[in-house]
């Protein structure tokens, strides 16, 4: 019998809370528990507090995880629920990504009250995005558009769109679905032209390494295929030295006992793209990711990511 609540750490945005609640629901079902057996601990991160400049100028992905990871290390929470695409490739000593939920649809959603597709926007239209990866992909397809930095959580970005601050924006379809707002999508971007961010659509659960009780609790909800895909993608990103400072995309697919991957790195202005593709045994996912990351880094050259 559960004698003390399982403490789940999360950011406080609507999407972060929805992901924490999904994790709680899966754990409750797996172990015959109720919501009262859990405590959702909301932790405000540095990234949540910075709204006046791009995160790439403030320190990168770790801004969304630092305070949560400190809570894990001092044992004030038992596990942390994250959007996997927000996670740095190097975690603090003693912590690890110990479970993943089944991955959602990875595509980017185009949202506009004015047109149906990105290609329908008039010349000079304003598109808002906080992602350097999306900005570069937009410019690659439509260099005539005015692409602007667009900070804020999902609700803030949608409000700005309604207020006419921009003509269109992009959001992860998975996040909209988890919030029950999939009906807001104007159209979905095809993966050929709009590869997602590494880890997009996957909820990752971080915990203390060696914490056997938490590992036992998480085991029934862990999705092994998603873990293999993320092992490959995160290894690829680590080799690319990827962060939110660089327009890097990548996506893996599992077919039987094999895993396939396609990745790309783009100039911020969309003018040049280098790609990489490969496949191999599922059991070698992490090594495949490392090798493909090295290959793409060599192909793009030593100064490509700095420009």
PDB file of C-alpha atoms in Angstrom:
ATOM      1  CA  UNK A   1       0.000   0.000   0.000  1.00  0.00           C
ATOM      2  CA  UNK A   2       1.205   3.520  -0.908  1.00  0.00           C
ATOM      3  CA  UNK A   3       2.029   5.277   2.381  1.00  0.00           C
ATOM      4  CA  UNK A   4       3.345   8.630   1.124  1.00  0.00           C
ATOM      5  CA  UNK A   5       2.475  10.555  -2.037  1.00  0.00           C
ATOM      6  CA  UNK A   6       4.595  10.109  -5.161  1.00  0.00           C
ATOM      7  CA  UNK A   7       5.868  13.606  -5.874  1.00  0.00           C
ATOM      8  CA  UNK A   8       5.869  14.561  -9.557  1.00  0.00           C
ATOM      9  CA  UNK A   9       7.841  17.679 -10.481  1.00  0.00           C
ATOM     10  CA  UNK A  10       6.794  19.791 -13.442  1.00  0.00           C
ATOM     11  CA  UNK A  11       6.773  23.270 -14.899  1.00  0.00           C
ATOM     12  CA  UNK A  12       3.572  25.213 -14.394  1.00  0.00           C
ATOM     13  CA  UNK A  13       2.389  25.808 -17.960  1.00  0.00           C
ATOM     14  CA  UNK A  14      -0.886  24.266 -19.094  1.00  0.00           C
ATOM     15  CA  UNK A  15       0.978  21.842 -21.359  1.00  0.00           C
ATOM     16  CA  UNK A  16       3.480  20.847 -18.665  1.00  0.00           C
ATOM     17  CA  UNK A  17       0.634  20.199 -16.235  1.00  0.00           C
ATOM     18  CA  UNK A  18      -1.260  18.163 -18.828  1.00  0.00           C
ATOM     19  CA  UNK A  19       1.820  15.995 -19.291  1.00  0.00           C
ATOM     20  CA  UNK A  20       2.240  15.576 -15.533  1.00  0.00           C
ATOM     21  CA  UNK A  21      -1.433  14.632 -15.216  1.00  0.00           C
ATOM     22  CA  UNK A  22      -1.082  12.076 -18.031  1.00  0.00           C
ATOM     23  CA  UNK A  23       1.882  10.549 -16.222  1.00  0.00           C
ATOM     24  CA  UNK A  24      -0.071  10.460 -12.963  1.00  0.00           C
ATOM     25  CA  UNK A  25      -3.055   8.816 -14.680  1.00  0.00           C
ATOM     26  CA  UNK A  26      -0.867   6.111 -16.251  1.00  0.00           C
ATOM     27  CA  UNK A  27       0.874   5.418 -12.929  1.00  0.00           C
ATOM     28  CA  UNK A  28      -2.422   5.309 -11.044  1.00  0.00           C
ATOM     29  CA  UNK A  29      -3.882   2.825 -13.522  1.00  0.00           C
ATOM     30  CA  UNK A  30      -0.756   0.659 -13.496  1.00  0.00           C
ATOM     31  CA  UNK A  31      -0.608   0.439  -9.698  1.00  0.00           C
ATOM     32  CA  UNK A  32      -4.270   0.688  -8.675  1.00  0.00           C
ATOM     33  CA  UNK A  33      -3.755   4.109  -7.077  1.00  0.00           C
ATOM     34  CA  UNK A  34      -5.839   7.289  -6.956  1.00  0.00           C
ATOM     35  CA  UNK A  35      -4.932  10.935  -7.539  1.00  0.00           C
ATOM     36  CA  UNK A  36      -4.609  11.317  -3.762  1.00  0.00           C
ATOM     37  CA  UNK A  37      -1.566   9.038  -3.873  1.00  0.00           C
ATOM     38  CA  UNK A  38       0.319  11.667  -5.888  1.00  0.00           C
ATOM     39  CA  UNK A  39       1.463  15.231  -5.387  1.00  0.00           C
ATOM     40  CA  UNK A  40       2.010  17.457  -8.423  1.00  0.00           C
ATOM     41  CA  UNK A  41       4.844  19.839  -7.490  1.00  0.00           C
ATOM     42  CA  UNK A  42       4.966  22.924  -9.727  1.00  0.00           C
ATOM     43  CA  UNK A  43       8.456  24.376 -10.085  1.00  0.00           C
ATOM     44  CA  UNK A  44       9.089  27.709 -11.807  1.00  0.00           C
ATOM     45  CA  UNK A  45      12.181  27.512 -13.977  1.00  0.00           C
ATOM     46  CA  UNK A  46      14.498  30.236 -15.212  1.00  0.00           C
ATOM     47  CA  UNK A  47      13.252  29.607 -18.742  1.00  0.00           C
ATOM     48  CA  UNK A  48       9.674  30.363 -17.693  1.00  0.00           C
ATOM     49  CA  UNK A  49      10.742  33.724 -16.300  1.00  0.00           C
ATOM     50  CA  UNK A  50      12.640  34.923 -19.389  1.00  0.00           C
ATOM     51  CA  UNK A  51      10.178  36.378 -21.891  1.00  0.00           C
ATOM     52  CA  UNK A  52      12.097  39.332 -23.328  1.00  0.00           C
ATOM     53  CA  UNK A  53      14.748  37.582 -25.432  1.00  0.00           C
ATOM     54  CA  UNK A  54      15.482  34.295 -27.230  1.00  0.00           C
ATOM     55  CA  UNK A  55      16.523  31.453 -24.937  1.00  0.00           C
ATOM     56  CA  UNK A  56      19.572  30.956 -27.171  1.00  0.00           C
ATOM     57  CA  UNK A  57      20.856  34.281 -25.809  1.00  0.00           C
ATOM     58  CA  UNK A  58      20.108  33.374 -22.203  1.00  0.00           C
ATOM     59  CA  UNK A  59      21.646  29.933 -21.842  1.00  0.00           C
ATOM     60  CA  UNK A  60      19.745  27.355 -23.876  1.00  0.00           C
ATOM     61  CA  UNK A  61      17.643  24.309 -23.050  1.00  0.00           C
ATOM     62  CA  UNK A  62      18.875  23.831 -19.493  1.00  0.00           C
ATOM     63  CA  UNK A  63      16.927  26.924 -18.465  1.00  0.00           C
ATOM     64  CA  UNK A  64      13.760  24.792 -18.464  1.00  0.00           C
ATOM     65  CA  UNK A  65      15.220  22.005 -16.334  1.00  0.00           C
ATOM     66  CA  UNK A  66      17.762  23.413 -13.844  1.00  0.00           C
ATOM     67  CA  UNK A  67      15.443  24.092 -10.894  1.00  0.00           C
ATOM     68  CA  UNK A  68      13.511  20.865 -11.465  1.00  0.00           C
ATOM     69  CA  UNK A  69      16.714  18.838 -11.495  1.00  0.00           C
ATOM     70  CA  UNK A  70      17.850  20.550  -8.294  1.00  0.00           C
ATOM     71  CA  UNK A  71      14.585  19.380  -6.705  1.00  0.00           C
ATOM     72  CA  UNK A  72      15.301  15.827  -7.844  1.00  0.00           C
ATOM     73  CA  UNK A  73      18.805  15.911  -6.437  1.00  0.00           C
ATOM     74  CA  UNK A  74      17.710  17.258  -3.049  1.00  0.00           C
ATOM     75  CA  UNK A  75      14.890  14.650  -2.996  1.00  0.00           C
ATOM     76  CA  UNK A  76      12.040  17.136  -2.710  1.00  0.00           C
ATOM     77  CA  UNK A  77      10.451  15.370  -5.698  1.00  0.00           C
ATOM     78  CA  UNK A  78      10.598  11.726  -6.787  1.00  0.00           C
ATOM     79  CA  UNK A  79      10.408  12.137 -10.558  1.00  0.00           C
ATOM     80  CA  UNK A  80      10.180  14.923 -13.128  1.00  0.00           C
ATOM     81  CA  UNK A  81       8.038  15.071 -16.256  1.00  0.00           C
ATOM     82  CA  UNK A  82       9.500  16.877 -19.267  1.00  0.00           C
ATOM     83  CA  UNK A  83       8.904  17.545 -22.923  1.00  0.00           C
ATOM     84  CA  UNK A  84      11.810  15.510 -24.295  1.00  0.00           C
ATOM     85  CA  UNK A  85      12.730  18.160 -26.857  1.00  0.00           C
ATOM     86  CA  UNK A  86      13.474  20.568 -23.966  1.00  0.00           C
ATOM     87  CA  UNK A  87      16.051  18.258 -22.394  1.00  0.00           C
ATOM     88  CA  UNK A  88      19.785  18.981 -22.675  1.00  0.00           C
ATOM     89  CA  UNK A  89      21.813  16.054 -24.002  1.00  0.00           C
ATOM     90  CA  UNK A  90      24.022  16.065 -20.898  1.00  0.00           C
ATOM     91  CA  UNK A  91      22.218  15.623 -17.575  1.00  0.00           C
ATOM     92  CA  UNK A  92      23.553  16.317 -14.067  1.00  0.00           C
ATOM     93  CA  UNK A  93      25.474  13.513 -12.366  1.00  0.00           C
ATOM     94  CA  UNK A  94      23.097  11.141 -10.633  1.00  0.00           C
ATOM     95  CA  UNK A  95      20.113  11.829 -12.891  1.00  0.00           C
ATOM     96  CA  UNK A  96      18.847  10.042 -15.998  1.00  0.00           C
ATOM     97  CA  UNK A  97      15.917   9.752 -18.370  1.00  0.00           C
ATOM     98  CA  UNK A  98      14.494   6.605 -16.829  1.00  0.00           C
ATOM     99  CA  UNK A  99      11.155   6.292 -18.646  1.00  0.00           C
ATOM    100  CA  UNK A 100       9.277   7.535 -21.706  1.00  0.00           C
ATOM    101  CA  UNK A 101       5.579   7.556 -22.493  1.00  0.00           C
ATOM    102  CA  UNK A 102       4.437   6.461 -25.976  1.00  0.00           C
ATOM    103  CA  UNK A 103       5.370   9.115 -28.496  1.00  0.00           C
ATOM    104  CA  UNK A 104       2.627  11.318 -29.935  1.00  0.00           C
ATOM    105  CA  UNK A 105       2.347  12.677 -33.507  1.00  0.00           C
ATOM    106  CA  UNK A 106       5.655  14.460 -34.161  1.00  0.00           C
ATOM    107  CA  UNK A 107       4.520  16.912 -36.830  1.00  0.00           C
ATOM    108  CA  UNK A 108       4.489  20.696 -36.589  1.00  0.00           C
ATOM    109  CA  UNK A 109       1.122  22.422 -36.833  1.00  0.00           C
ATOM    110  CA  UNK A 110       0.612  25.562 -38.937  1.00  0.00           C
ATOM    111  CA  UNK A 111      -1.943  27.895 -37.378  1.00  0.00           C
ATOM    112  CA  UNK A 112      -3.363  30.964 -39.060  1.00  0.00           C
ATOM    113  CA  UNK A 113      -6.735  32.727 -39.051  1.00  0.00           C
ATOM    114  CA  UNK A 114      -6.036  34.027 -42.552  1.00  0.00           C
ATOM    115  CA  UNK A 115      -4.866  31.176 -44.799  1.00  0.00           C
ATOM    116  CA  UNK A 116      -4.862  27.384 -44.844  1.00  0.00           C
ATOM    117  CA  UNK A 117      -1.199  26.678 -45.577  1.00  0.00           C
ATOM    118  CA  UNK A 118       2.224  28.269 -45.257  1.00  0.00           C
ATOM    119  CA  UNK A 119       2.410  28.444 -49.058  1.00  0.00           C
ATOM    120  CA  UNK A 120      -0.785  30.529 -49.128  1.00  0.00           C
ATOM    121  CA  UNK A 121       0.609  33.417 -47.067  1.00  0.00           C
ATOM    122  CA  UNK A 122       1.110  36.641 -49.046  1.00  0.00           C
ATOM    123  CA  UNK A 123       4.600  38.002 -49.592  1.00  0.00           C
ATOM    124  CA  UNK A 124       5.886  39.817 -46.517  1.00  0.00           C
ATOM    125  CA  UNK A 125       3.441  38.185 -44.110  1.00  0.00           C
ATOM    126  CA  UNK A 126       4.629  37.942 -40.507  1.00  0.00           C
ATOM    127  CA  UNK A 127       5.185  34.482 -39.004  1.00  0.00           C
ATOM    128  CA  UNK A 128       6.050  34.098 -35.333  1.00  0.00           C
ATOM    129  CA  UNK A 129       8.161  31.277 -33.915  1.00  0.00           C
ATOM    130  CA  UNK A 130      10.384  30.841 -30.869  1.00  0.00           C
ATOM    131  CA  UNK A 131      12.235  27.923 -32.477  1.00  0.00           C
ATOM    132  CA  UNK A 132      15.384  28.615 -34.512  1.00  0.00           C
ATOM    133  CA  UNK A 133      14.787  25.268 -36.233  1.00  0.00           C
ATOM    134  CA  UNK A 134      11.292  26.274 -37.355  1.00  0.00           C
ATOM    135  CA  UNK A 135      12.462  29.768 -38.301  1.00  0.00           C
ATOM    136  CA  UNK A 136      15.148  28.319 -40.587  1.00  0.00           C
ATOM    137  CA  UNK A 137      12.720  25.828 -42.147  1.00  0.00           C
ATOM    138  CA  UNK A 138      10.173  28.599 -42.794  1.00  0.00           C
ATOM    139  CA  UNK A 139      12.814  30.793 -44.429  1.00  0.00           C
ATOM    140  CA  UNK A 140      14.006  27.864 -46.538  1.00  0.00           C
ATOM    141  CA  UNK A 141      10.502  27.396 -47.947  1.00  0.00           C
ATOM    142  CA  UNK A 142       9.439  31.055 -47.991  1.00  0.00           C
ATOM    143  CA  UNK A 143      12.397  33.469 -47.864  1.00  0.00           C
ATOM    144  CA  UNK A 144       9.990  36.330 -48.630  1.00  0.00           C
ATOM    145  CA  UNK A 145       8.233  36.072 -45.259  1.00  0.00           C
ATOM    146  CA  UNK A 146       9.032  38.154 -42.188  1.00  0.00           C
ATOM    147  CA  UNK A 147       9.876  35.576 -39.525  1.00  0.00           C
ATOM    148  CA  UNK A 148       9.973  37.025 -36.003  1.00  0.00           C
ATOM    149  CA  UNK A 149      10.915  35.699 -32.555  1.00  0.00           C
ATOM    150  CA  UNK A 150       7.748  34.745 -30.690  1.00  0.00           C
ATOM    151  CA  UNK A 151       8.248  33.896 -27.018  1.00  0.00           C
ATOM    152  CA  UNK A 152       5.718  32.757 -24.447  1.00  0.00           C
ATOM    153  CA  UNK A 153       3.879  29.583 -23.573  1.00  0.00           C
ATOM    154  CA  UNK A 154       1.366  28.010 -25.916  1.00  0.00           C
ATOM    155  CA  UNK A 155      -1.572  30.063 -24.628  1.00  0.00           C
ATOM    156  CA  UNK A 156       0.391  33.317 -24.931  1.00  0.00           C
ATOM    157  CA  UNK A 157       1.360  32.566 -28.524  1.00  0.00           C
ATOM    158  CA  UNK A 158      -2.234  31.754 -29.469  1.00  0.00           C
ATOM    159  CA  UNK A 159      -3.442  34.983 -27.858  1.00  0.00           C
ATOM    160  CA  UNK A 160      -0.874  37.014 -29.817  1.00  0.00           C
ATOM    161  CA  UNK A 161      -2.083  35.327 -32.980  1.00  0.00           C
ATOM    162  CA  UNK A 162      -5.693  36.285 -32.189  1.00  0.00           C
ATOM    163  CA  UNK A 163      -4.577  39.858 -31.506  1.00  0.00           C
ATOM    164  CA  UNK A 164      -2.982  40.089 -34.955  1.00  0.00           C
ATOM    165  CA  UNK A 165       0.613  40.441 -33.722  1.00  0.00           C
ATOM    166  CA  UNK A 166       1.535  37.863 -36.377  1.00  0.00           C
ATOM    167  CA  UNK A 167      -0.275  36.360 -39.371  1.00  0.00           C
ATOM    168  CA  UNK A 168       0.630  32.765 -38.545  1.00  0.00           C
ATOM    169  CA  UNK A 169       2.589  30.601 -36.140  1.00  0.00           C
ATOM    170  CA  UNK A 170       3.756  27.034 -35.639  1.00  0.00           C
ATOM    171  CA  UNK A 171       3.271  24.771 -32.628  1.00  0.00           C
ATOM    172  CA  UNK A 172       3.945  21.116 -31.945  1.00  0.00           C
ATOM    173  CA  UNK A 173       0.842  19.126 -32.855  1.00  0.00           C
ATOM    174  CA  UNK A 174       1.489  16.766 -29.934  1.00  0.00           C
ATOM    175  CA  UNK A 175       1.163  19.584 -27.421  1.00  0.00           C
ATOM    176  CA  UNK A 176      -2.088  20.803 -28.922  1.00  0.00           C
ATOM    177  CA  UNK A 177      -3.517  17.272 -28.856  1.00  0.00           C
ATOM    178  CA  UNK A 178      -2.537  16.799 -25.212  1.00  0.00           C
ATOM    179  CA  UNK A 179      -4.375  20.008 -24.375  1.00  0.00           C
ATOM    180  CA  UNK A 180      -7.448  18.951 -26.345  1.00  0.00           C
ATOM    181  CA  UNK A 181      -6.879  21.806 -28.789  1.00  0.00           C
ATOM    182  CA  UNK A 182      -6.108  19.887 -31.958  1.00  0.00           C
ATOM    183  CA  UNK A 183      -9.029  21.654 -33.637  1.00  0.00           C
ATOM    184  CA  UNK A 184      -6.981  24.869 -33.708  1.00  0.00           C
ATOM    185  CA  UNK A 185      -4.663  23.433 -36.342  1.00  0.00           C
ATOM    186  CA  UNK A 186      -5.022  24.969 -39.786  1.00  0.00           C
ATOM    187  CA  UNK A 187      -2.799  22.383 -41.479  1.00  0.00           C
ATOM    188  CA  UNK A 188      -0.035  19.933 -40.593  1.00  0.00           C
ATOM    189  CA  UNK A 189       3.445  20.239 -42.070  1.00  0.00           C
ATOM    190  CA  UNK A 190       4.805  17.289 -44.016  1.00  0.00           C
ATOM    191  CA  UNK A 191       7.903  15.624 -42.614  1.00  0.00           C
ATOM    192  CA  UNK A 192       9.759  15.900 -45.905  1.00  0.00           C
ATOM    193  CA  UNK A 193      10.059  19.683 -45.590  1.00  0.00           C
ATOM    194  CA  UNK A 194       9.562  20.116 -41.859  1.00  0.00           C
ATOM    195  CA  UNK A 195      11.541  17.585 -39.860  1.00  0.00           C
ATOM    196  CA  UNK A 196      10.737  18.037 -36.157  1.00  0.00           C
ATOM    197  CA  UNK A 197      13.028  18.816 -33.278  1.00  0.00           C
ATOM    198  CA  UNK A 198      14.817  15.874 -31.695  1.00  0.00           C
ATOM    199  CA  UNK A 199      12.472  14.307 -29.159  1.00  0.00           C
ATOM    200  CA  UNK A 200       9.377  16.200 -30.314  1.00  0.00           C
ATOM    201  CA  UNK A 201       6.150  14.527 -29.248  1.00  0.00           C
ATOM    202  CA  UNK A 202       7.730  12.417 -26.491  1.00  0.00           C
ATOM    203  CA  UNK A 203       7.155  12.857 -22.748  1.00  0.00           C
ATOM    204  CA  UNK A 204      10.312  11.933 -20.863  1.00  0.00           C
ATOM    205  CA  UNK A 205      10.529  11.134 -17.158  1.00  0.00           C
ATOM    206  CA  UNK A 206      13.716  12.003 -15.287  1.00  0.00           C
ATOM    207  CA  UNK A 207      14.647  10.419 -11.961  1.00  0.00           C
ATOM    208  CA  UNK A 208      17.595   9.734  -9.707  1.00  0.00           C
ATOM    209  CA  UNK A 209      19.844   6.941 -10.918  1.00  0.00           C
ATOM    210  CA  UNK A 210      19.895   4.111  -8.421  1.00  0.00           C
ATOM    211  CA  UNK A 211      16.486   4.989  -6.984  1.00  0.00           C
ATOM    212  CA  UNK A 212      15.088   1.465  -7.222  1.00  0.00           C
ATOM    213  CA  UNK A 213      11.676   2.304  -5.775  1.00  0.00           C
ATOM    214  CA  UNK A 214      10.999   5.023  -8.368  1.00  0.00           C
ATOM    215  CA  UNK A 215      12.342   2.751 -11.115  1.00  0.00           C
ATOM    216  CA  UNK A 216       9.902   0.044 -10.000  1.00  0.00           C
ATOM    217  CA  UNK A 217       7.016   2.499 -10.043  1.00  0.00           C
ATOM    218  CA  UNK A 218       7.878   3.748 -13.537  1.00  0.00           C
ATOM    219  CA  UNK A 219       8.565   0.373 -15.156  1.00  0.00           C
ATOM    220  CA  UNK A 220       4.930  -0.491 -16.090  1.00  0.00           C
ATOM    221  CA  UNK A 221       4.378   2.770 -18.003  1.00  0.00           C
ATOM    222  CA  UNK A 222       7.732   2.861 -19.805  1.00  0.00           C
ATOM    223  CA  UNK A 223       7.533   2.612 -23.623  1.00  0.00           C
ATOM    224  CA  UNK A 224      10.638   0.829 -24.928  1.00  0.00           C
ATOM    225  CA  UNK A 225      10.231   1.822 -28.584  1.00  0.00           C
ATOM    226  CA  UNK A 226      10.095   5.508 -27.719  1.00  0.00           C
ATOM    227  CA  UNK A 227      13.208   5.049 -25.578  1.00  0.00           C
ATOM    228  CA  UNK A 228      15.110   3.526 -28.523  1.00  0.00           C
ATOM    229  CA  UNK A 229      14.082   6.370 -30.796  1.00  0.00           C
ATOM    230  CA  UNK A 230      15.141   8.959 -28.223  1.00  0.00           C
ATOM    231  CA  UNK A 231      18.444   7.198 -27.528  1.00  0.00           C
ATOM    232  CA  UNK A 232      19.307   7.542 -31.216  1.00  0.00           C
ATOM    233  CA  UNK A 233      18.072  11.094 -31.589  1.00  0.00           C
ATOM    234  CA  UNK A 234      19.709  12.405 -28.426  1.00  0.00           C
ATOM    235  CA  UNK A 235      23.027  10.731 -29.293  1.00  0.00           C
ATOM    236  CA  UNK A 236      22.869  12.376 -32.727  1.00  0.00           C
ATOM    237  CA  UNK A 237      22.130  15.759 -31.148  1.00  0.00           C
ATOM    238  CA  UNK A 238      24.957  15.375 -28.644  1.00  0.00           C
ATOM    239  CA  UNK A 239      27.462  14.736 -31.439  1.00  0.00           C
ATOM    240  CA  UNK A 240      26.148  17.787 -33.285  1.00  0.00           C
ATOM    241  CA  UNK A 241      26.609  19.847 -30.109  1.00  0.00           C
ATOM    242  CA  UNK A 242      22.985  20.742 -30.601  1.00  0.00           C
ATOM    243  CA  UNK A 243      21.082  23.203 -28.456  1.00  0.00           C
ATOM    244  CA  UNK A 244      18.366  25.773 -29.032  1.00  0.00           C
ATOM    245  CA  UNK A 245      21.141  27.896 -30.558  1.00  0.00           C
ATOM    246  CA  UNK A 246      21.277  25.756 -33.681  1.00  0.00           C
ATOM    247  CA  UNK A 247      18.661  24.864 -36.338  1.00  0.00           C
ATOM    248  CA  UNK A 248      18.965  21.073 -36.078  1.00  0.00           C
ATOM    249  CA  UNK A 249      16.195  18.570 -36.808  1.00  0.00           C
ATOM    250  CA  UNK A 250      15.977  14.794 -36.750  1.00  0.00           C
ATOM    251  CA  UNK A 251      13.510  11.943 -36.599  1.00  0.00           C
ATOM    252  CA  UNK A 252      13.773   8.175 -36.169  1.00  0.00           C
ATOM    253  CA  UNK A 253      11.326   5.408 -37.126  1.00  0.00           C
ATOM    254  CA  UNK A 254      11.180   1.831 -35.868  1.00  0.00           C
ATOM    255  CA  UNK A 255      10.289  -1.030 -38.197  1.00  0.00           C
ATOM    256  CA  UNK A 256      10.500  -4.432 -36.556  1.00  0.00           C
ATOM    257  CA  UNK A 257      14.006  -4.867 -35.183  1.00  0.00           C
ATOM    258  CA  UNK A 258      15.445  -2.012 -37.241  1.00  0.00           C
ATOM    259  CA  UNK A 259      15.533   1.744 -36.760  1.00  0.00           C
ATOM    260  CA  UNK A 260      15.827   4.423 -39.468  1.00  0.00           C
ATOM    261  CA  UNK A 261      16.829   8.057 -39.062  1.00  0.00           C
ATOM    262  CA  UNK A 262      16.957  11.264 -41.079  1.00  0.00           C
ATOM    263  CA  UNK A 263      18.502  14.458 -39.791  1.00  0.00           C
ATOM    264  CA  UNK A 264      19.395  17.912 -41.031  1.00  0.00           C
ATOM    265  CA  UNK A 265      21.148  21.100 -40.045  1.00  0.00           C
ATOM    266  CA  UNK A 266      20.111  24.392 -41.617  1.00  0.00           C
ATOM    267  CA  UNK A 267      21.627  27.843 -41.896  1.00  0.00           C
ATOM    268  CA  UNK A 268      19.557  30.217 -39.747  1.00  0.00           C
ATOM    269  CA  UNK A 269      18.537  32.128 -42.874  1.00  0.00           C
ATOM    270  CA  UNK A 270      17.412  28.905 -44.569  1.00  0.00           C
ATOM    271  CA  UNK A 271      19.901  29.311 -47.391  1.00  0.00           C
ATOM    272  CA  UNK A 272      21.746  26.026 -46.962  1.00  0.00           C
ATOM    273  CA  UNK A 273      20.887  22.572 -45.611  1.00  0.00           C
ATOM    274  CA  UNK A 274      22.970  19.466 -44.958  1.00  0.00           C
ATOM    275  CA  UNK A 275      21.236  16.125 -44.400  1.00  0.00           C
ATOM    276  CA  UNK A 276      22.091  12.656 -43.174  1.00  0.00           C
ATOM    277  CA  UNK A 277      20.242   9.329 -43.302  1.00  0.00           C
ATOM    278  CA  UNK A 278      20.964   5.882 -41.938  1.00  0.00           C
ATOM    279  CA  UNK A 279      19.541   2.748 -40.403  1.00  0.00           C
ATOM    280  CA  UNK A 280      20.538  -0.305 -38.414  1.00  0.00           C
ATOM    281  CA  UNK A 281      19.521  -2.694 -35.686  1.00  0.00           C
ATOM    282  CA  UNK A 282      17.284  -1.335 -32.955  1.00  0.00           C
ATOM    283  CA  UNK A 283      19.720  -2.642 -30.362  1.00  0.00           C
ATOM    284  CA  UNK A 284      22.399  -0.335 -31.808  1.00  0.00           C
ATOM    285  CA  UNK A 285      20.226   2.811 -31.715  1.00  0.00           C
ATOM    286  CA  UNK A 286      22.520   4.933 -29.589  1.00  0.00           C
ATOM    287  CA  UNK A 287      25.638   4.077 -31.590  1.00  0.00           C
ATOM    288  CA  UNK A 288      23.797   4.751 -34.867  1.00  0.00           C
ATOM    289  CA  UNK A 289      22.857   8.174 -33.557  1.00  0.00           C
ATOM    290  CA  UNK A 290      26.433   8.980 -32.610  1.00  0.00           C
ATOM    291  CA  UNK A 291      27.777   7.922 -36.013  1.00  0.00           C
ATOM    292  CA  UNK A 292      25.141   9.874 -37.951  1.00  0.00           C
ATOM    293  CA  UNK A 293      25.772  12.944 -35.812  1.00  0.00           C
ATOM    294  CA  UNK A 294      29.497  12.731 -36.551  1.00  0.00           C
ATOM    295  CA  UNK A 295      28.770  12.259 -40.256  1.00  0.00           C
ATOM    296  CA  UNK A 296      26.502  15.295 -40.470  1.00  0.00           C
ATOM    297  CA  UNK A 297      28.889  17.442 -38.453  1.00  0.00           C
ATOM    298  CA  UNK A 298      31.733  16.529 -40.820  1.00  0.00           C
ATOM    299  CA  UNK A 299      29.554  17.114 -43.873  1.00  0.00           C
ATOM    300  CA  UNK A 300      28.447  20.576 -42.752  1.00  0.00           C
ATOM    301  CA  UNK A 301      31.991  21.649 -41.809  1.00  0.00           C
ATOM    302  CA  UNK A 302      33.504  23.123 -38.661  1.00  0.00           C
ATOM    303  CA  UNK A 303      32.069  26.630 -38.994  1.00  0.00           C
ATOM    304  CA  UNK A 304      28.570  25.859 -40.284  1.00  0.00           C
ATOM    305  CA  UNK A 305      26.845  25.971 -36.897  1.00  0.00           C
ATOM    306  CA  UNK A 306      28.581  29.190 -35.897  1.00  0.00           C
ATOM    307  CA  UNK A 307      27.086  31.322 -38.653  1.00  0.00           C
TER     308      UNK A 307
END
